[in-house]
GROMACS .gro file of C-alpha atoms in nm:
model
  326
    1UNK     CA    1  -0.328  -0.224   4.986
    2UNK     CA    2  -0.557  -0.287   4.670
    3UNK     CA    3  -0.305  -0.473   4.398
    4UNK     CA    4  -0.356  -0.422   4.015
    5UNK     CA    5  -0.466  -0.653   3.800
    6UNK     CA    6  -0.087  -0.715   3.631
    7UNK     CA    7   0.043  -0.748   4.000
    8UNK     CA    8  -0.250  -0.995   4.116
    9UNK     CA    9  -0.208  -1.235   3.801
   10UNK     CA   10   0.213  -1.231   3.859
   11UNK     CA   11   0.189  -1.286   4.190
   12UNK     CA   12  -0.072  -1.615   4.179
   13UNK     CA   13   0.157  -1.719   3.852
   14UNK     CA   14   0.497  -1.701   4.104
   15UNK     CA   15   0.240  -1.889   4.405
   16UNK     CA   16   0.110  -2.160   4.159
   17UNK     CA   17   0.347  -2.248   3.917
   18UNK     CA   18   0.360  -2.535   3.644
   19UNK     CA   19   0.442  -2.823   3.810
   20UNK     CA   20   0.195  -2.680   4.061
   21UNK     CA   21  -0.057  -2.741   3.793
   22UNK     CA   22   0.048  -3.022   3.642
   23UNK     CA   23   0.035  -3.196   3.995
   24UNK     CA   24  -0.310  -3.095   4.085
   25UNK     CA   25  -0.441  -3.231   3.709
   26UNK     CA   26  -0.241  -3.588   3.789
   27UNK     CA   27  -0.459  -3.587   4.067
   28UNK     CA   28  -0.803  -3.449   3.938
   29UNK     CA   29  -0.782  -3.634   3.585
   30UNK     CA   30  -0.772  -4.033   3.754
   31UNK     CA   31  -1.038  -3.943   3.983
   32UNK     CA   32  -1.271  -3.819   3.774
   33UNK     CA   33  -1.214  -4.060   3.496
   34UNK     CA   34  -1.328  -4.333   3.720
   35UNK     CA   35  -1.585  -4.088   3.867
   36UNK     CA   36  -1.838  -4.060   3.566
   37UNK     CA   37  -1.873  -4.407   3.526
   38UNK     CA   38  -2.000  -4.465   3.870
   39UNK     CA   39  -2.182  -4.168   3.847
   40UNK     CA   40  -2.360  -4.310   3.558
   41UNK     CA   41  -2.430  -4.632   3.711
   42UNK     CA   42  -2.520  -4.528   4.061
   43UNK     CA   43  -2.763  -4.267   3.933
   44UNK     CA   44  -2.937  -4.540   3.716
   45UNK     CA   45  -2.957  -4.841   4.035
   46UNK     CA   46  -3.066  -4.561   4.198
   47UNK     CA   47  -3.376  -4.482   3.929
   48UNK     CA   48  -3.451  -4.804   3.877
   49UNK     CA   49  -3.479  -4.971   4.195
   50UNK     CA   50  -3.808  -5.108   4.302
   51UNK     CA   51  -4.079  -4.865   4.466
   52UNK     CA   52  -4.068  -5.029   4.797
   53UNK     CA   53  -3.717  -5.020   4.792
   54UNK     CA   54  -3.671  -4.686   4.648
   55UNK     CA   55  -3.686  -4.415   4.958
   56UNK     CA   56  -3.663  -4.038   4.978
   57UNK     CA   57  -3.358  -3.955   5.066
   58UNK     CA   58  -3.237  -4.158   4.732
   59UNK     CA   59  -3.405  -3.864   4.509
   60UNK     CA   60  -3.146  -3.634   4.674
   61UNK     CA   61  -2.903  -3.855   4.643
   62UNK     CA   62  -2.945  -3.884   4.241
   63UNK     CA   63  -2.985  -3.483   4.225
   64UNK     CA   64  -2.672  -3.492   4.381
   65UNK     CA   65  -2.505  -3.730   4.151
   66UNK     CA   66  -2.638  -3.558   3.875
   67UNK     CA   67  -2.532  -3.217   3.952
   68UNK     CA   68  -2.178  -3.379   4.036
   69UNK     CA   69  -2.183  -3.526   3.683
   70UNK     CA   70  -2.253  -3.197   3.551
   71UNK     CA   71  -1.993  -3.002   3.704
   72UNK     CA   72  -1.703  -3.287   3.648
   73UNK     CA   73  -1.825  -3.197   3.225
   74UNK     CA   74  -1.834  -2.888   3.232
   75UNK     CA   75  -1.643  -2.688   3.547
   76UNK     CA   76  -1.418  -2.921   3.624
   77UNK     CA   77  -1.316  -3.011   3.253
   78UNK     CA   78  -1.259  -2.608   3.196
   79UNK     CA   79  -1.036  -2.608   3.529
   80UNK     CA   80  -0.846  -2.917   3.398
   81UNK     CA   81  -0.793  -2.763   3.067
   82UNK     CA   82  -0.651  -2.447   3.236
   83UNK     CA   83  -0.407  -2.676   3.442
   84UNK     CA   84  -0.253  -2.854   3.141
   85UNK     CA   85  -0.252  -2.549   2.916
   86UNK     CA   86  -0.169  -2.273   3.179
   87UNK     CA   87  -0.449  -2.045   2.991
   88UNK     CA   88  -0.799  -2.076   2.944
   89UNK     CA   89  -0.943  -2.220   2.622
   90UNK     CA   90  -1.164  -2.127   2.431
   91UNK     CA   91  -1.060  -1.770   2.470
   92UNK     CA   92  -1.396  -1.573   2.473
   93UNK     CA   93  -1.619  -1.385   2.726
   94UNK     CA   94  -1.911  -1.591   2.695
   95UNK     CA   95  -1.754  -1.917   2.780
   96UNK     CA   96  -1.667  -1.704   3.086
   97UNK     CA   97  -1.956  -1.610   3.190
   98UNK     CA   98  -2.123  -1.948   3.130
   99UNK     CA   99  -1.819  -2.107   3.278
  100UNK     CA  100  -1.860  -1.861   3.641
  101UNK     CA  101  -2.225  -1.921   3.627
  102UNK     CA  102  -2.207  -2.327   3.618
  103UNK     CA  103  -1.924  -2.314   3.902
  104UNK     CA  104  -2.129  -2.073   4.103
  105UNK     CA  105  -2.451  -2.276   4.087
  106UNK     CA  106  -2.300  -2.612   4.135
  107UNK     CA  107  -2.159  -2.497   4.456
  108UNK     CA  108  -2.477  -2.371   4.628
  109UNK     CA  109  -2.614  -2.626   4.504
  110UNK     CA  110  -2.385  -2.876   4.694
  111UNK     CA  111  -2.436  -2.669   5.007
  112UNK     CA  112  -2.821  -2.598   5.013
  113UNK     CA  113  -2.918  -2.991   4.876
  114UNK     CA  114  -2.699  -3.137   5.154
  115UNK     CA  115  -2.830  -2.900   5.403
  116UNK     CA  116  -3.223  -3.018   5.303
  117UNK     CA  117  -3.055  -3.351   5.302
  118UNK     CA  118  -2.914  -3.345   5.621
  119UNK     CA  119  -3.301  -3.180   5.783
  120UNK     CA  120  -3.483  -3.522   5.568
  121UNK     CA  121  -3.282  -3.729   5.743
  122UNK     CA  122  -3.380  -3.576   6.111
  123UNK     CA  123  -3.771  -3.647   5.972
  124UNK     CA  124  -3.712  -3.990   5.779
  125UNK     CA  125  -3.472  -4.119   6.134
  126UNK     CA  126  -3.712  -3.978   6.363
  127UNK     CA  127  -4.065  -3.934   6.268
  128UNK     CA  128  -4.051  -4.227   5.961
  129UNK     CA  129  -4.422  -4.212   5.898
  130UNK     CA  130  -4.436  -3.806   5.830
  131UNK     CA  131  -4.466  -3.876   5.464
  132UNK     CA  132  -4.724  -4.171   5.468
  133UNK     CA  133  -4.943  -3.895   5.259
  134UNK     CA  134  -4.830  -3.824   4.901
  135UNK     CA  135  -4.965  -3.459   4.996
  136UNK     CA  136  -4.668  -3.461   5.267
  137UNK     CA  137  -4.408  -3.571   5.017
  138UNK     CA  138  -4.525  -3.302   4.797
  139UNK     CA  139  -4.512  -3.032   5.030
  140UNK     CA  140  -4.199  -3.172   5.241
  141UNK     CA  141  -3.990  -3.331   5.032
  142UNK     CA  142  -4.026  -3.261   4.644
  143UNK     CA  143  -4.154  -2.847   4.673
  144UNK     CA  144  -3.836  -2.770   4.897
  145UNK     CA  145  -3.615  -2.926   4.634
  146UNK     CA  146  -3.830  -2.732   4.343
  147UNK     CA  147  -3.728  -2.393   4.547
  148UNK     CA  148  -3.362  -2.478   4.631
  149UNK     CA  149  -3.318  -2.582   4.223
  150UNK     CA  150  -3.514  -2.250   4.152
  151UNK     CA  151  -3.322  -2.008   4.337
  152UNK     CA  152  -3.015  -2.114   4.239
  153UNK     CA  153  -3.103  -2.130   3.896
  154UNK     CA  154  -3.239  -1.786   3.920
  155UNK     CA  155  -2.997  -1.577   4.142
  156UNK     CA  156  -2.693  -1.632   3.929
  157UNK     CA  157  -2.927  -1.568   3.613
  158UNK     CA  158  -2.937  -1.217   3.769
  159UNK     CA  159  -2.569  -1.172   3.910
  160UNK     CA  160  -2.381  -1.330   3.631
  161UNK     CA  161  -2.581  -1.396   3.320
  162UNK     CA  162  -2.797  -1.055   3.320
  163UNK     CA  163  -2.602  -0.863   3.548
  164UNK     CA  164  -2.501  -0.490   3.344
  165UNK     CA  165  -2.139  -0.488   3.538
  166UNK     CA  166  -1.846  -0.497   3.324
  167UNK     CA  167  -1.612  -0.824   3.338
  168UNK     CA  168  -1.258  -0.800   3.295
  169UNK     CA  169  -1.185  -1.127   3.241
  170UNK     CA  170  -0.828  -1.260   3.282
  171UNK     CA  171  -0.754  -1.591   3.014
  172UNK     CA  172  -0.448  -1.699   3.164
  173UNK     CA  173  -0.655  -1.752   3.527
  174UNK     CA  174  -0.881  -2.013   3.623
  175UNK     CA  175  -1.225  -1.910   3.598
  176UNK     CA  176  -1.145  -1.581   3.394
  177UNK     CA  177  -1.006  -1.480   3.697
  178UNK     CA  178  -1.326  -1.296   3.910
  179UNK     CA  179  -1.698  -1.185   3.806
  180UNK     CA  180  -1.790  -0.881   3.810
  181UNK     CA  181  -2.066  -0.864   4.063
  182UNK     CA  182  -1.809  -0.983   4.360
  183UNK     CA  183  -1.673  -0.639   4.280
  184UNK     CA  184  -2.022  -0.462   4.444
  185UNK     CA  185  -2.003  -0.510   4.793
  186UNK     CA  186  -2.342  -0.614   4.830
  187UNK     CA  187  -2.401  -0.873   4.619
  188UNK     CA  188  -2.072  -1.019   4.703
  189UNK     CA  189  -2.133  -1.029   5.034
  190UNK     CA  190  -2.517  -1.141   4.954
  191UNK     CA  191  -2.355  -1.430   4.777
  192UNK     CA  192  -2.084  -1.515   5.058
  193UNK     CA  193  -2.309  -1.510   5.357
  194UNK     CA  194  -2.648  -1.693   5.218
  195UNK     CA  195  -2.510  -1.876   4.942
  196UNK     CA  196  -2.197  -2.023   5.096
  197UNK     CA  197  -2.114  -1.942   5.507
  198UNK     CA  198  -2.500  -2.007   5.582
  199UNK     CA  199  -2.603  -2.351   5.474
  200UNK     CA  200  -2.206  -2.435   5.580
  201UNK     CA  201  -2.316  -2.381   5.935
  202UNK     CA  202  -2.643  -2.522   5.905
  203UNK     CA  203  -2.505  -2.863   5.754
  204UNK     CA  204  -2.236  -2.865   6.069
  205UNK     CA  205  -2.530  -2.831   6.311
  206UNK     CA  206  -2.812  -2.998   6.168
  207UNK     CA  207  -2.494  -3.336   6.124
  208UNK     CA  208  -2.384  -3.229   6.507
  209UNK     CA  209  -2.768  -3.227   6.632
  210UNK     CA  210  -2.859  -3.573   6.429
  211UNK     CA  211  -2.559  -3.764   6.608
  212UNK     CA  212  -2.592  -3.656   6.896
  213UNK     CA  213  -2.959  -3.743   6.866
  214UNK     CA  214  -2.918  -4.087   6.757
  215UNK     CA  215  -2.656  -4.133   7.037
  216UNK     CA  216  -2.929  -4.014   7.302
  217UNK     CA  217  -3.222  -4.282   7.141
  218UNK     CA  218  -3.019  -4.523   7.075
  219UNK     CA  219  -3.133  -4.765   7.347
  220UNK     CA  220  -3.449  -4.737   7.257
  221UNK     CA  221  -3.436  -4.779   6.883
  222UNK     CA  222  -3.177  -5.123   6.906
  223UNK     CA  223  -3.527  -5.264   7.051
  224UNK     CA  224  -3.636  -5.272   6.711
  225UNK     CA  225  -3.313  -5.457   6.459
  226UNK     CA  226  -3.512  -5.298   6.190
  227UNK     CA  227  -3.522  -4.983   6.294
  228UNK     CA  228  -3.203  -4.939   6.404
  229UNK     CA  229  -3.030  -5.123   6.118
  230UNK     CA  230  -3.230  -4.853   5.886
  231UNK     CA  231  -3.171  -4.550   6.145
  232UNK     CA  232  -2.776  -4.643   6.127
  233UNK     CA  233  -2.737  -4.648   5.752
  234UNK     CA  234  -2.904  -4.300   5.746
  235UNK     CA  235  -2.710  -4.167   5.964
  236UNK     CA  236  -2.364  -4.311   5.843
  237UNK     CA  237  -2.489  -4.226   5.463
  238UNK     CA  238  -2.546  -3.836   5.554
  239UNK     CA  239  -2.246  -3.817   5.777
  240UNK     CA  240  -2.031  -3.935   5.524
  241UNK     CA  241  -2.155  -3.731   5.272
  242UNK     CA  242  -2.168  -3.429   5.478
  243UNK     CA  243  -1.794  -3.466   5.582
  244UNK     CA  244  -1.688  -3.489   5.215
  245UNK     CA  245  -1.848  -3.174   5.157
  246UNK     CA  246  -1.731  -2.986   5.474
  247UNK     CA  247  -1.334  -3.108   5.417
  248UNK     CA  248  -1.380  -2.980   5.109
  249UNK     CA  249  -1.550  -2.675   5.150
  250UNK     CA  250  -1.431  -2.561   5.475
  251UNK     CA  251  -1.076  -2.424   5.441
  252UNK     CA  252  -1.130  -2.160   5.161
  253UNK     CA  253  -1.391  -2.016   5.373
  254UNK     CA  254  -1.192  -2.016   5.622
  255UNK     CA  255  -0.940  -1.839   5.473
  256UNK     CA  256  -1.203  -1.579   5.344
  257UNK     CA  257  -1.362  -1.528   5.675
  258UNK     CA  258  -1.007  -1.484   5.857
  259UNK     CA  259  -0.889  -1.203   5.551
  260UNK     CA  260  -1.225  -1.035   5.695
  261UNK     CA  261  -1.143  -1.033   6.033
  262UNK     CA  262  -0.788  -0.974   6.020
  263UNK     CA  263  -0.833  -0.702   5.682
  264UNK     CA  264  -0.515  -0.882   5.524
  265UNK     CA  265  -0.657  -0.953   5.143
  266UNK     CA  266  -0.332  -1.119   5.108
  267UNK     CA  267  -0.373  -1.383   5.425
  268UNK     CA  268  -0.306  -1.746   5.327
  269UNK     CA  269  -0.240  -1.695   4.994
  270UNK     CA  270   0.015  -1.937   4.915
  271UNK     CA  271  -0.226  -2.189   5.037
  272UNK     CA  272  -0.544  -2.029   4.903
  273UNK     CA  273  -0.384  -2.064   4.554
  274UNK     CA  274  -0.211  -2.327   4.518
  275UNK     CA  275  -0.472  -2.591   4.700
  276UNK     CA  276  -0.768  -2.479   4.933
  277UNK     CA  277  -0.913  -2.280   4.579
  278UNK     CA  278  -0.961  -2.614   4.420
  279UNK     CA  279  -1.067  -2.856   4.735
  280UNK     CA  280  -1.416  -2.808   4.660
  281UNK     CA  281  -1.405  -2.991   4.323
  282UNK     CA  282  -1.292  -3.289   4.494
  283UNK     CA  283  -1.664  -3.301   4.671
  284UNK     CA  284  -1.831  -3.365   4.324
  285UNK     CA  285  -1.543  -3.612   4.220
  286UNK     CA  286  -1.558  -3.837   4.532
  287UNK     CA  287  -1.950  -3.836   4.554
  288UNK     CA  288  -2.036  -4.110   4.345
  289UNK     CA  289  -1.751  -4.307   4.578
  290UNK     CA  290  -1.922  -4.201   4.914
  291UNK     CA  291  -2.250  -4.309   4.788
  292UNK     CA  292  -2.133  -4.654   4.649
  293UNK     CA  293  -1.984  -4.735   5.024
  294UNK     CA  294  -2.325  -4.712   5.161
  295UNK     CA  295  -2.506  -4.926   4.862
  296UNK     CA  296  -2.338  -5.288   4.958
  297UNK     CA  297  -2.557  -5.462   4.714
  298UNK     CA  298  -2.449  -5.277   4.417
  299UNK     CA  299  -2.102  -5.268   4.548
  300UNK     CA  300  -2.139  -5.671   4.512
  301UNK     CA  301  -2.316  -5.625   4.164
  302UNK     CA  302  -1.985  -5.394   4.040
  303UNK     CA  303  -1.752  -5.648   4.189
  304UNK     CA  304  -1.951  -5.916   4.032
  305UNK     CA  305  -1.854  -5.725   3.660
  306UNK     CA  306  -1.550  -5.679   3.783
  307UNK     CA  307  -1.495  -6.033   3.828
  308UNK     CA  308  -1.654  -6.191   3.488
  309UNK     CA  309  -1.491  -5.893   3.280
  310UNK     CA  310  -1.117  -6.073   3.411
  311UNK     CA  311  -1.246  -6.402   3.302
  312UNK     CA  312  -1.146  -6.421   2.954
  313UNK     CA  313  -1.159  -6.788   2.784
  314UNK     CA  314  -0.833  -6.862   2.621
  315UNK     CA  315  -0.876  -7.036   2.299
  316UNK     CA  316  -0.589  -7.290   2.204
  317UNK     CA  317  -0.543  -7.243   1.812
  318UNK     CA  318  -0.412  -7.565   1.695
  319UNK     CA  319  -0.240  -7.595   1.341
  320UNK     CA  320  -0.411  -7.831   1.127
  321UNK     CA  321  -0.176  -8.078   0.932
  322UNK     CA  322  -0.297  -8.210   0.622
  323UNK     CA  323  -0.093  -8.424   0.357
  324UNK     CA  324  -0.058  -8.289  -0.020
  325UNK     CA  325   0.002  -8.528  -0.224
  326UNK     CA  326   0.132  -8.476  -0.569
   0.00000   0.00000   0.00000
């Protein structure tokens, strides 16, 4: 049974009420707050380390960061707004659609950058010297991250930006409430399967193949400290990384897949609306923390400032007495 629009909104208002809300912003405003600030500074140690330090898979790693940054300003910041006010703000249908199109975009772009990630790290683990050619690290490395940019860029250019559908956008739900192309069967189900359940399997195997690859060589790379103390970073770095993403991504696709299968539109609503719909924001906050627990040195560097910034010199102000004498 289809519900209308008035029905849909009172029900999620009754599901996800104000201290609902108000929770879920106590949670998202501390963690971001810290988040841009290491965002910032990770992206630039990142940049600016030395050429024989800097490697390839820390150019995904600062695309990441960066599209993390942009999504805590501008999606995230919309969504927070929406939780303290209980309505969206500014009122208008372009922030809408500008607002759908960064959401949409950030999230493939999580999921298709992590899943090119996640295949770098099979090459840079197991065949290091595949991009000893710059004409490799064109072709392999920096035109695959041109495309995945590209497309994403593109595609919701075309379903949300210059798509002729109709919105009926909804201010007192977050995001507007839906686009109008997830209306059309097709494209909706375009978008699902290729933009979102796809690379979602392909990061699970490609993480599930790389362990248990590792596990199976691991004999032979320990032969070599170097080697194996690079190999294990790698694969700890993406693993981490990966699980962030998948915890966070994972249960409202879940719940998506399962309405599918079991043709209940209402299954798992409750939870839909009042948590799983907003897990995936978390991946973007808690990025710049999963990447500084696998940079020790700049974790010392930020403990370091941490340090000297407590260290305040107290100065003793002592009263000067002087005699007057008439």
């Amino acid at each position: 049974m289809n519900l209308s629009d008035e029905n849909l909104t009172e029900l999620i208002n009754d599901i996800d009420s104000e201290f609902s809300r108000l929770l879920k912003l106590c949670i998202l405003v501390p963690i971001n707050l810290l988040s841009i600030p290491l965002t910032f500074y990770t992206t630039i140690y990142l940049y600016k380390r030395r050429v024989e330090q800097r490697t390839l898979s820390d150019i995904i790693l600062i695309i990441l960061l960066l599209v993390s940054f942009i999504d805590i300003l501008i999606n995230q910041s919309g969504v927070m707004i929406y939780f303290r006010l209980s309505f969206i703000w500014p009122q208008n249908s372009m922030y809408c659609i500008v607002w759908n199109y960064f959401n949409y975009l950030d999230y493939y772009l999580n999921l298709y950058l992590t899943v090119w990630a996640s295949i770098e790290r099979h090459i840079l683990i197991f065949h290091h010297t595949f991009f000893d050619r710059n004409i490799k690290k064109f072709y392999f490395h920096k035109l695959p991250l041109i495309i995945i940019i590209c497309y994403g860029i593109l595609i919701y250019l075309v379903l949300i930006i210059f798509n002729p559908c109709i919105n009926h956008f909804q201010m007192n739900q977050p995001w507007c409430g839906s686009i109008c192309f997830t209306q059309k069967t097709i494209t909706y189900l375009y978008d699902w399967f290729i933009n979102s359940v796809f690379p979602i399997c392909l990061i699970i195997i490609l993480n599930i193949t790389l362990i248990i690859r590792v596990i199976k060589r691991k004999n032979h790379i320990q032969t070599n400290q170097l080697i194996w103390k690079r190999c294990r970073k790698l694969t700890i770095q993406m693993i981490t990384i990966s699980s962030i993403y998948l915890i966070c991504f994972l249960p409202s696709g879940i719940i998506t897949i399962l309405r599918s299968l079991l043709a209940d539109s209402k299954f798992g609503e409750q939870a839909m609306q009042t948590c799983f719909r907003y897990t995936f924001l978390l991946a973007n906050a808690l990025l710049p923390y999963v990447t500084l627990s696998s940079l020790p040195e700049l974790r010392k560097k930020i403990k370091l400032f941490i340090r000297q910034s407590k260290q305040f010199r107290v100065f003793k102000i002592r009263p000067i007495v002087t005699n007057i004498c008439d």
